[in-house]
XYZ file of C-alpha atoms in Angstrom:
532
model
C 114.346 153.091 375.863
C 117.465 154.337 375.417
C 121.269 154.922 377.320
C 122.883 158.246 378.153
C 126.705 157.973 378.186
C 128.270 160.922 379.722
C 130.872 162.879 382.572
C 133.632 161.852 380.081
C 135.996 163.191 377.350
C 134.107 162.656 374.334
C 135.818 162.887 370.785
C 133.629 162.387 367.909
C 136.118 162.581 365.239
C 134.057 164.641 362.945
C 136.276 167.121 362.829
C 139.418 167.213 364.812
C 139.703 168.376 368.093
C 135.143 168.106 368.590
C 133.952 166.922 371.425
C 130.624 166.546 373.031
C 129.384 166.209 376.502
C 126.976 163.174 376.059
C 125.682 161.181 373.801
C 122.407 159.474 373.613
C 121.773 155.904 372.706
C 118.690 154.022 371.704
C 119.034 150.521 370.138
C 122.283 149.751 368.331
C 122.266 153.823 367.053
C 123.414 156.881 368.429
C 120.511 158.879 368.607
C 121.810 162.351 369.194
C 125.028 164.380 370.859
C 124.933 167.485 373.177
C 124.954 168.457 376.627
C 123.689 166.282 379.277
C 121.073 169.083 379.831
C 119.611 169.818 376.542
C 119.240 165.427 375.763
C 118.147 164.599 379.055
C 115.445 166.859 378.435
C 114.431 165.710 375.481
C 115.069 162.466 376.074
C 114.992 161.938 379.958
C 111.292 160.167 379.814
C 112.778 157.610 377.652
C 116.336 156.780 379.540
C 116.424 153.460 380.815
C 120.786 153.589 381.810
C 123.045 156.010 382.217
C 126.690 155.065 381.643
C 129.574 157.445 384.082
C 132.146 157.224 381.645
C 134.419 159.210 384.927
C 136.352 161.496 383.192
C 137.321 158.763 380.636
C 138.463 159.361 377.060
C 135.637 157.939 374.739
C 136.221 157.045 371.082
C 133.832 155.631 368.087
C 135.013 151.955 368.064
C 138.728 151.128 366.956
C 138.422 148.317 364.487
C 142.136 146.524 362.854
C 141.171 146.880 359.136
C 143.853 144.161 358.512
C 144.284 140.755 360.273
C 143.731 137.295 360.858
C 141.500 136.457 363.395
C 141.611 132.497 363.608
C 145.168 133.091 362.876
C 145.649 135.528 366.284
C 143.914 132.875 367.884
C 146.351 130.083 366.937
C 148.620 132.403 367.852
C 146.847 132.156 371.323
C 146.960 129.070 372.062
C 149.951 127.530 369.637
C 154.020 127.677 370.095
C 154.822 131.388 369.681
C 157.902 131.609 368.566
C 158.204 135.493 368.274
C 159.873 136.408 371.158
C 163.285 134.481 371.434
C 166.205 137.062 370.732
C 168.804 133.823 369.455
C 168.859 130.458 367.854
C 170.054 128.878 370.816
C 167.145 130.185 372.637
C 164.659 129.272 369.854
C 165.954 125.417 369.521
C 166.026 124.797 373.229
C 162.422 125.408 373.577
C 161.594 122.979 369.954
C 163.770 120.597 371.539
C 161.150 120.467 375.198
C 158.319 121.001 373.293
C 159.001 117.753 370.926
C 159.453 115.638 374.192
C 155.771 116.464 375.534
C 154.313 115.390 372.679
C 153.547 111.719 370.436
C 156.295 110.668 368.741
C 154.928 111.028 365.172
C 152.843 114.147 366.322
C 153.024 117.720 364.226
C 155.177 120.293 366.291
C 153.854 123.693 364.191
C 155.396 126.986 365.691
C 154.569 130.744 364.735
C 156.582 134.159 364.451
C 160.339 133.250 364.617
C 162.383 136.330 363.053
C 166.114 135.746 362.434
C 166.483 139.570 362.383
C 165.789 139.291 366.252
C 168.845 136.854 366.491
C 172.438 138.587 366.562
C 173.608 136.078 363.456
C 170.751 136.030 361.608
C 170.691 132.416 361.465
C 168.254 130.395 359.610
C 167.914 126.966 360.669
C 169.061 124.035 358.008
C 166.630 121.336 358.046
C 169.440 118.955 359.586
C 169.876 121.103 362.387
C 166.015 121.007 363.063
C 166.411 116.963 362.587
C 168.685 117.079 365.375
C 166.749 119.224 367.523
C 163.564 117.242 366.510
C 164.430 114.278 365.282
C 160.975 112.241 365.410
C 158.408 114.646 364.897
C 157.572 116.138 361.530
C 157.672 119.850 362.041
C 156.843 123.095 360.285
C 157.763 126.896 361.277
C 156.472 130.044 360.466
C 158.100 133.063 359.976
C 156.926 136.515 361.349
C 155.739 137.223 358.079
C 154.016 134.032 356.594
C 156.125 134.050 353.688
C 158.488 131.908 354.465
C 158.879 128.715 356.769
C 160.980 126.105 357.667
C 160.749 122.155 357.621
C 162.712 119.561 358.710
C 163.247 116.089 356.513
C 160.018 114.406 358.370
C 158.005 116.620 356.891
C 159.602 117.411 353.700
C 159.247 113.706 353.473
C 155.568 113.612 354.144
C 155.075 116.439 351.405
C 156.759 114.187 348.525
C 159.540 117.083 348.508
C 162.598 115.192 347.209
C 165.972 117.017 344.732
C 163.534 116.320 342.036
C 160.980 118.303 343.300
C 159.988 121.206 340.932
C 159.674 125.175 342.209
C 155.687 125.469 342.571
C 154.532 128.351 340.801
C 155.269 131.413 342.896
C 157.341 129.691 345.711
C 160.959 128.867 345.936
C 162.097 125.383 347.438
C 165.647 126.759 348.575
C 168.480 124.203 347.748
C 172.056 124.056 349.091
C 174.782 123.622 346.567
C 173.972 120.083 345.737
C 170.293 120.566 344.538
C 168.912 119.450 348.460
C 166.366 120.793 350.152
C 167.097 122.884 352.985
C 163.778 123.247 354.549
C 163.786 126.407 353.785
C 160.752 127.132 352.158
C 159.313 130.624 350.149
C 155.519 131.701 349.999
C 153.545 128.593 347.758
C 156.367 126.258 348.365
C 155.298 125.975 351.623
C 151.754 124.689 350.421
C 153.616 121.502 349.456
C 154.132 120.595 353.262
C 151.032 122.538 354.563
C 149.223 120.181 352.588
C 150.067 116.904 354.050
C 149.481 118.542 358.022
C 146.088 117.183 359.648
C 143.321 118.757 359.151
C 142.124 120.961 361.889
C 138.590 119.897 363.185
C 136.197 122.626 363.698
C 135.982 122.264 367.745
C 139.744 124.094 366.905
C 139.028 126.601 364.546
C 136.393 127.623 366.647
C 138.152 127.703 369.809
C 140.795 129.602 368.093
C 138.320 132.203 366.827
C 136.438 132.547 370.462
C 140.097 133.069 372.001
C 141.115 135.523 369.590
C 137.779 137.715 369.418
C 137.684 137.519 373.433
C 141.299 139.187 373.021
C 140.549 142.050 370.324
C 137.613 143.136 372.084
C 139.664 143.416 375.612
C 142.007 145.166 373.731
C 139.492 147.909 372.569
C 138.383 146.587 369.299
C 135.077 146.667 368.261
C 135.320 145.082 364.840
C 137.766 143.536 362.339
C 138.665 143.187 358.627
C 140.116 139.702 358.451
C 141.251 136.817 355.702
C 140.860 133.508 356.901
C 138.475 131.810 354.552
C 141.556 129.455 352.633
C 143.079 128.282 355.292
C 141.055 126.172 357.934
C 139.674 122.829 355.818
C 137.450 124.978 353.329
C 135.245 128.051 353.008
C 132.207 126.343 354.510
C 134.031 124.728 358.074
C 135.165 128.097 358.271
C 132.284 130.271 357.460
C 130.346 128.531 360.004
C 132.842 128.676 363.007
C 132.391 132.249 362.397
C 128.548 132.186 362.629
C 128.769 129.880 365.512
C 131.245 132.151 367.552
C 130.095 135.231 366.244
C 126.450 134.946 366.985
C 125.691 138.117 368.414
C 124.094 136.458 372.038
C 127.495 135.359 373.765
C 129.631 137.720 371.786
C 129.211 140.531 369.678
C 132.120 141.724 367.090
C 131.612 143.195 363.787
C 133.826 140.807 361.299
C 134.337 141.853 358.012
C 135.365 138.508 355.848
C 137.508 139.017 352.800
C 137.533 136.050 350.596
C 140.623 134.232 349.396
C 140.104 134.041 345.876
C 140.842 129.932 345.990
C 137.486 129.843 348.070
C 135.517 132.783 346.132
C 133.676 130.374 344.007
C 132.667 128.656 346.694
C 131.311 131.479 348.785
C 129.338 132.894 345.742
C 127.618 129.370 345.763
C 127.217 128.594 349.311
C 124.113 129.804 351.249
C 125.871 132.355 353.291
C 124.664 136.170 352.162
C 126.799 139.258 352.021
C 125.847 140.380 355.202
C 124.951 137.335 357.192
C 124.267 138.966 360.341
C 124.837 141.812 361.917
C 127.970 140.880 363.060
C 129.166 139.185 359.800
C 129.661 140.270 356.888
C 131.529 138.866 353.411
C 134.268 141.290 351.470
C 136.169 141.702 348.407
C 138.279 138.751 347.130
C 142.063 138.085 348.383
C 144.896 137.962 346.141
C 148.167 137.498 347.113
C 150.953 139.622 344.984
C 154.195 139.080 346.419
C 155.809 138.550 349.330
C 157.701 140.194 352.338
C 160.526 142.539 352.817
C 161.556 139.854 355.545
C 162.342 136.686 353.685
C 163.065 138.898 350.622
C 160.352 137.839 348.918
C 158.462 141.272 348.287
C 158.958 141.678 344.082
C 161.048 144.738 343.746
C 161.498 146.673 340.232
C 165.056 146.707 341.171
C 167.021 143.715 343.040
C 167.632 143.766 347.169
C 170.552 146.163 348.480
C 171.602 143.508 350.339
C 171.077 140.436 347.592
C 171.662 142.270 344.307
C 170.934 138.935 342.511
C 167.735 138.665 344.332
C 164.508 140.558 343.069
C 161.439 138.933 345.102
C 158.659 136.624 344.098
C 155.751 137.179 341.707
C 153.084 135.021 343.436
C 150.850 135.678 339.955
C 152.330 136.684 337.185
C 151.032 139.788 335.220
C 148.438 138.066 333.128
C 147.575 135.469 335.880
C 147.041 138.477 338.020
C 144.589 140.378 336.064
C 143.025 136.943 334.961
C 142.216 136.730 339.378
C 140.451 140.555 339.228
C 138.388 139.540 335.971
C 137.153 136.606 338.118
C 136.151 138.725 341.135
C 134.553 140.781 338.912
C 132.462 138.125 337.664
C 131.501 137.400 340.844
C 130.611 140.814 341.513
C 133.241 141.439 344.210
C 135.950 144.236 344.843
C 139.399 142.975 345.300
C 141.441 143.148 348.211
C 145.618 142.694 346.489
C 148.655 142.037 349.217
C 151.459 144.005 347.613
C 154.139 144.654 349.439
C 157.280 145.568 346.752
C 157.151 148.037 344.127
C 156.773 146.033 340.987
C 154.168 144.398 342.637
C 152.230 147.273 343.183
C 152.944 148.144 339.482
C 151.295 144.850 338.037
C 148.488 144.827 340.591
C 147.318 148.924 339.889
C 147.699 147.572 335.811
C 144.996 144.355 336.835
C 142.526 147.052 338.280
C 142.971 149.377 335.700
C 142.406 146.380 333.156
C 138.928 145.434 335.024
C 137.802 148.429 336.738
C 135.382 147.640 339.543
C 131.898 146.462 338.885
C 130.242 147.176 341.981
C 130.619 150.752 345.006
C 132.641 148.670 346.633
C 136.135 150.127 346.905
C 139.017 147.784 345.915
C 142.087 147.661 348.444
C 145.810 147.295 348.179
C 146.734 146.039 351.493
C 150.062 147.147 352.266
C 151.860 149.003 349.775
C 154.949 148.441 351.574
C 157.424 150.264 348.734
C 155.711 152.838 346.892
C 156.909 155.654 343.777
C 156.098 158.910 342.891
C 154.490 157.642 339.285
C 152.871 155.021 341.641
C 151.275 157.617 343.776
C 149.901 159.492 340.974
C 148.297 156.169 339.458
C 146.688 155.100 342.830
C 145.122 158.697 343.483
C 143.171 157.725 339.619
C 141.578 154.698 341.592
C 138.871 154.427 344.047
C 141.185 152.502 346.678
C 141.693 152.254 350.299
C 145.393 151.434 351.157
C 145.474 148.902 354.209
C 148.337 150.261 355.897
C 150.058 148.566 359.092
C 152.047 151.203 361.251
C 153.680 148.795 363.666
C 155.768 147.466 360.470
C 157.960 150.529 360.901
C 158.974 149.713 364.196
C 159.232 145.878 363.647
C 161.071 146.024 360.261
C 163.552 149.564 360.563
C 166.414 149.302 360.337
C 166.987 145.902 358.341
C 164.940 147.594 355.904
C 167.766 149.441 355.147
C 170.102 146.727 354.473
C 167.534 145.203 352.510
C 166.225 148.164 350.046
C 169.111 151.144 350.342
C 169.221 154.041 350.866
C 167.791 155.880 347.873
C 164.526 153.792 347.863
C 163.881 153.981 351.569
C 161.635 157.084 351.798
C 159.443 155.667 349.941
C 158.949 152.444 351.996
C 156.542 152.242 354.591
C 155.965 156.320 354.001
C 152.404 156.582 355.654
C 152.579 160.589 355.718
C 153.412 160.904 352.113
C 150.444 158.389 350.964
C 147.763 160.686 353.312
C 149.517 163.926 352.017
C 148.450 162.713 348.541
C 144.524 162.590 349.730
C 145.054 158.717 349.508
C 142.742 156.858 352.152
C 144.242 154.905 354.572
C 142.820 152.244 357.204
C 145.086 151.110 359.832
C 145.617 147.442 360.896
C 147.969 144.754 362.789
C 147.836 142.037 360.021
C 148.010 139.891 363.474
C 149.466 137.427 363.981
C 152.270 139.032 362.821
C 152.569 142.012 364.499
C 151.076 142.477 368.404
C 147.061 143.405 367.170
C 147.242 145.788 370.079
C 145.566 149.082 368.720
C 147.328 151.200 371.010
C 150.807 149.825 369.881
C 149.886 150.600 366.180
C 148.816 154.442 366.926
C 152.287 154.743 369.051
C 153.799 152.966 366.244
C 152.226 155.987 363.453
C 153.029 158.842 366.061
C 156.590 158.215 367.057
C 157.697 155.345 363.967
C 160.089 153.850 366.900
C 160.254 151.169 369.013
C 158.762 151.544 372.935
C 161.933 152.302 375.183
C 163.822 153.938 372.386
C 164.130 157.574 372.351
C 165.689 158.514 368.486
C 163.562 160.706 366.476
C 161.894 157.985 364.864
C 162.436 155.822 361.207
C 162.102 158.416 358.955
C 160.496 161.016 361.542
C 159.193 163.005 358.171
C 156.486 160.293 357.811
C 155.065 160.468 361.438
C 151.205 161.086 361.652
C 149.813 163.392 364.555
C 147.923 161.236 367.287
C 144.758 162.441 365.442
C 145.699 161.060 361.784
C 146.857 157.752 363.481
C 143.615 157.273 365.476
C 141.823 158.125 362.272
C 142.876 155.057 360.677
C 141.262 152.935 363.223
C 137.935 154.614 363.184
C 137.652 156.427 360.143
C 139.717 154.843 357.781
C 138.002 151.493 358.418
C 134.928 152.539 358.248
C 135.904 154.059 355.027
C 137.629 150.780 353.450
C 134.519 148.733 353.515
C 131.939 152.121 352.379
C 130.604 152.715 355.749
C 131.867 156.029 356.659
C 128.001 157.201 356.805
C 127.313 154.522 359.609
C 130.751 153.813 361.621
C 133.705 155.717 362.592
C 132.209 158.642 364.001
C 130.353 159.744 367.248
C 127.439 161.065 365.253
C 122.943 160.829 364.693
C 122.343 157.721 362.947
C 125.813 155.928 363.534
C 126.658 152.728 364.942
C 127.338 153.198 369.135
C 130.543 151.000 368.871
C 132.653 153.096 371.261
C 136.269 152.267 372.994
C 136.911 154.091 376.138
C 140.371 154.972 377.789
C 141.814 155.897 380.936
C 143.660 158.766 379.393
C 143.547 160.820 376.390
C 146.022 160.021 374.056
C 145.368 162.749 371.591
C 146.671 165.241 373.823
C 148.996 164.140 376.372
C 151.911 163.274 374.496
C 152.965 159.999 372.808
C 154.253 157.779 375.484
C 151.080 158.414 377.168
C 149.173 156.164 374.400
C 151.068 152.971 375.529
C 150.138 153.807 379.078
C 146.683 153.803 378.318
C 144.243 151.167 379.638
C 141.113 150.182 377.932
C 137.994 150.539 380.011
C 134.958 150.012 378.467
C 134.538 147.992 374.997
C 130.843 148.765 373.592
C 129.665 147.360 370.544
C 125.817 147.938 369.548
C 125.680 149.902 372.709
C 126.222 146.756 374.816
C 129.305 146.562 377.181
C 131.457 143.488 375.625
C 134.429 144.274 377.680
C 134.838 146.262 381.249
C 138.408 147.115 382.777
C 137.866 145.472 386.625
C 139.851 148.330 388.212
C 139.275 151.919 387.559
């Protein structure tokens, strides 16, 4: 028995600009396209539902090729501290928070950017003692590369003046060898490490919270790295099969690995593809940094900090010593690299140990590329995980931070698809909004909503198409199923995300107008708008 979805503005993205009339379902698999005609009568004994799409826009299934799920989720239901435009603003609300909770308690906060605040201020550790003077707290910055901690919980992490840098972090110091609280990428492991444990009643109602939010949002599926995180591969692993178990929910999560937990995924009893709604990826490897905390390894030291040069997470041989593991495990790799030098060591580990298996191996990122970088990527069989709402989010600090001669090359989207170079498109949520409609605007205009400039570098804009490519296409493509997802085709997934309005052709402020109305995964409605 089968579905007919039709009376709607069907793109199937197999070539640009097709659309079909209807499209026939039966099971989880689009049986055919055409007219409504020519399939209901070839068909119309076997139709058990037809769906009115109304003159909708209907596209194969976005999915965010770059996130964290559990992480949106604490995002959720945690202190976000994204949206405060000042100090002031930001310390109030630590201050109120710390009084509703135990003395002794963990106050943990998400997403504070001193770029939003007019002095770029970055809290001292004494200032957050005043603030929050009986609570050990710890902060993360928009990026996840840096964090702040006040003396509680430097204190509870055995962080003293005697502490030693942890391999690939920074412990910043004032002038007298103290801790600021200011902590850079692994440094902040020290304090991580003495927070509670989360139990798995929270990881998994951070997980259910999160999924019930990408799919209202039009997502179908997601590529996501949580594994390290959450109390071990195995609580973690199963909150997913719990959550996503196909009867309550259905989402299609792809699981990259973080290499610390690899081993123990290769000898757990979860399979590659667990279900049909979860699946296990290449291993994680952090490179570098961020841009944002200046912590992104550069080839040549920050505009703005000339003695200042980022953070090598690994270092060369300790990088290409991660890839021979994953390939020992049989697994692609999946590199964060956000500077240029870091790019440079992590294309020399995959050229070391070329990939064992069809999977593709992904640099998720590449936040500052070169023209001899280019050239060594397009030798590869990569995907780049790219993340359009950075432009918008990070221009025009990224100025200040890299100059003007190497800012082209940063963030350039349009120069990395002009070199045939495939590209999926993500949020890496929770640090950017995982909105899918904010990251197409985000590729189309490369500006801010409200602002009306030309855009950051309006040379790298994609069209509408090329941007809504990357969340259908392009992820399909990053984890080899471009011959099964990504397309409104015979024999492909029916994972479809339907719009109000059609945002390949009526303009770009018309994409953050549009309103999801129909999320359909396996040809089952997971998500319907209540007002048409």
């Amino acid at each position: 028995m089968g579905t007919l979805y039709c009376n709607g503005n069907i793109y199937t993205l197999v070539q640009e600009g097709e659309t079909v009339e209807a499209v026939y379902v039966e099971g989880k698999t689009i049986t055919e396209t055409g007219t409504v005609q020519s399939l209901l009568k070839k068909y119309g004994d076997q139709l058990e539902s037809t769906i009115d799409l109304g003159g909708a826009t209907m596209f194969p299934g976005f999915v965010d090729s770059h996130l964290h799920i559990i992480g949106h989720g604490e995002k959720l239901l945690r202190r976000d501290l994204s949206h405060f435009t000042s100090a002031e603003e930001m310390g109030g609300f630590l201050k109120s928070e710390a009084e509703k909770e135990y003395p002794g308690n963990w106050i943990i906060g998400d997403g504070w950017n001193e770029n939003n605040f007019l002095d770029r201020k970055i809290f001292h550790r004494l200032e957050l003692d005043e603030l929050v003077p009986q609570h050990p707290m710890l902060l993360s910055r928009v990026c996840r590369h840096a964090f702040l901690a006040n003396s509680k919980a430097l204190e509870l992490a055995g962080i003293t003046k005697e502490t030693e840098n942890p391999p690939g972090g920074i412990i910043v110091r004032d002038e007298n060898g103290e801790a600021t609280g200011y902590l850079l990428d692994s440094a902040a492991d020290l304090v991580k490490k003495a927070v509670p444990t989360v139990t798995e009643e929270y990881i998994s109602n951070a997980l259910a919270a999160s999924v019930h939010d990408l799919i209202s949002l039009g997502l179908t599926g997601g590529h996501t790295e949580d594994l390290g995180y959450y109390g071990g591969f195995e609580k973690t692993a199963s909150a997913f099969k719990e959550v996503l178990n196909g009867d309550s929910v259905k989402f299609k999560a792809h699981l990259l690995v973080h290499h610390s937990v690899a081993s123990d995924y290769r000898q757990s009893n979860f399979s590659k593809n667990e279900s049909p709604y979860i699946e296990f990826g290449a291993m994680k490897i952090f490179s570098d940094g961020a841009f944002g905390g200046r912590t992104a390894l550069l080839s040549r030291p920050y505009n703005d900090a000339p003695d200042i040069s980022g953070v090598a997470i690994h270092q060369p041989e300790e990088l290409k010593d991660l890839v021979k593991k994953a390939r020992t495990l049989n697994m692609a790799v999946a590199v964060h690299t956000i500077g240029d030098l870091s790019l440079e060591y992590t294309l020399e580990a995959i050229r070391s140990h070329p990939a064992v298996t069809e999977e593709r191996d992904r640099i998720i990122h590449a936040g500052l590329v070169r023209p001899d970088l280019i050239e060594q990527m397009k030798q590869l069989p990569i995907v780049i995980d790219i993340q359009p709402s950075f432009v918008p989010s990070d221009f025009p600090w990224l100025i200040e931070r890299l100059g003007l001669e190497r800012i082209p090359y940063a963030l350039a989207w349009k120069t990395l698809l002009d070199h045939g170079l495939h590209c999926a498109g993500g949020s890496d949520a929770p640090i950017e909004a995982v909105n899918p409609l904010e990251g197409i605007y985000a590729a189309v205009t490369r500006r801010k909503p409200g602002e009306t400039h030309e855009g950051y570098q309006k040379e790298e804009k994609l069209t509408a198409y090329q941007a809504v490519e990357l969340y259908t296409k392009g992820g399909a493509y990053a984890i080899n199923k471009e011959h099964s997802r990504g397309r409104i085709e015979a024999g492909f997934d029916a994972d479809f995300t339907v719009l109000d309005k059609d945002i390949l052709t009526g303009g770009p402020e018309l994409i953050l107008e549009a309103k999801v109305l129909y999320t359909i995964i396996d040809n089952s409605i997971q998500y319907r708008a209540f007002h048409r």
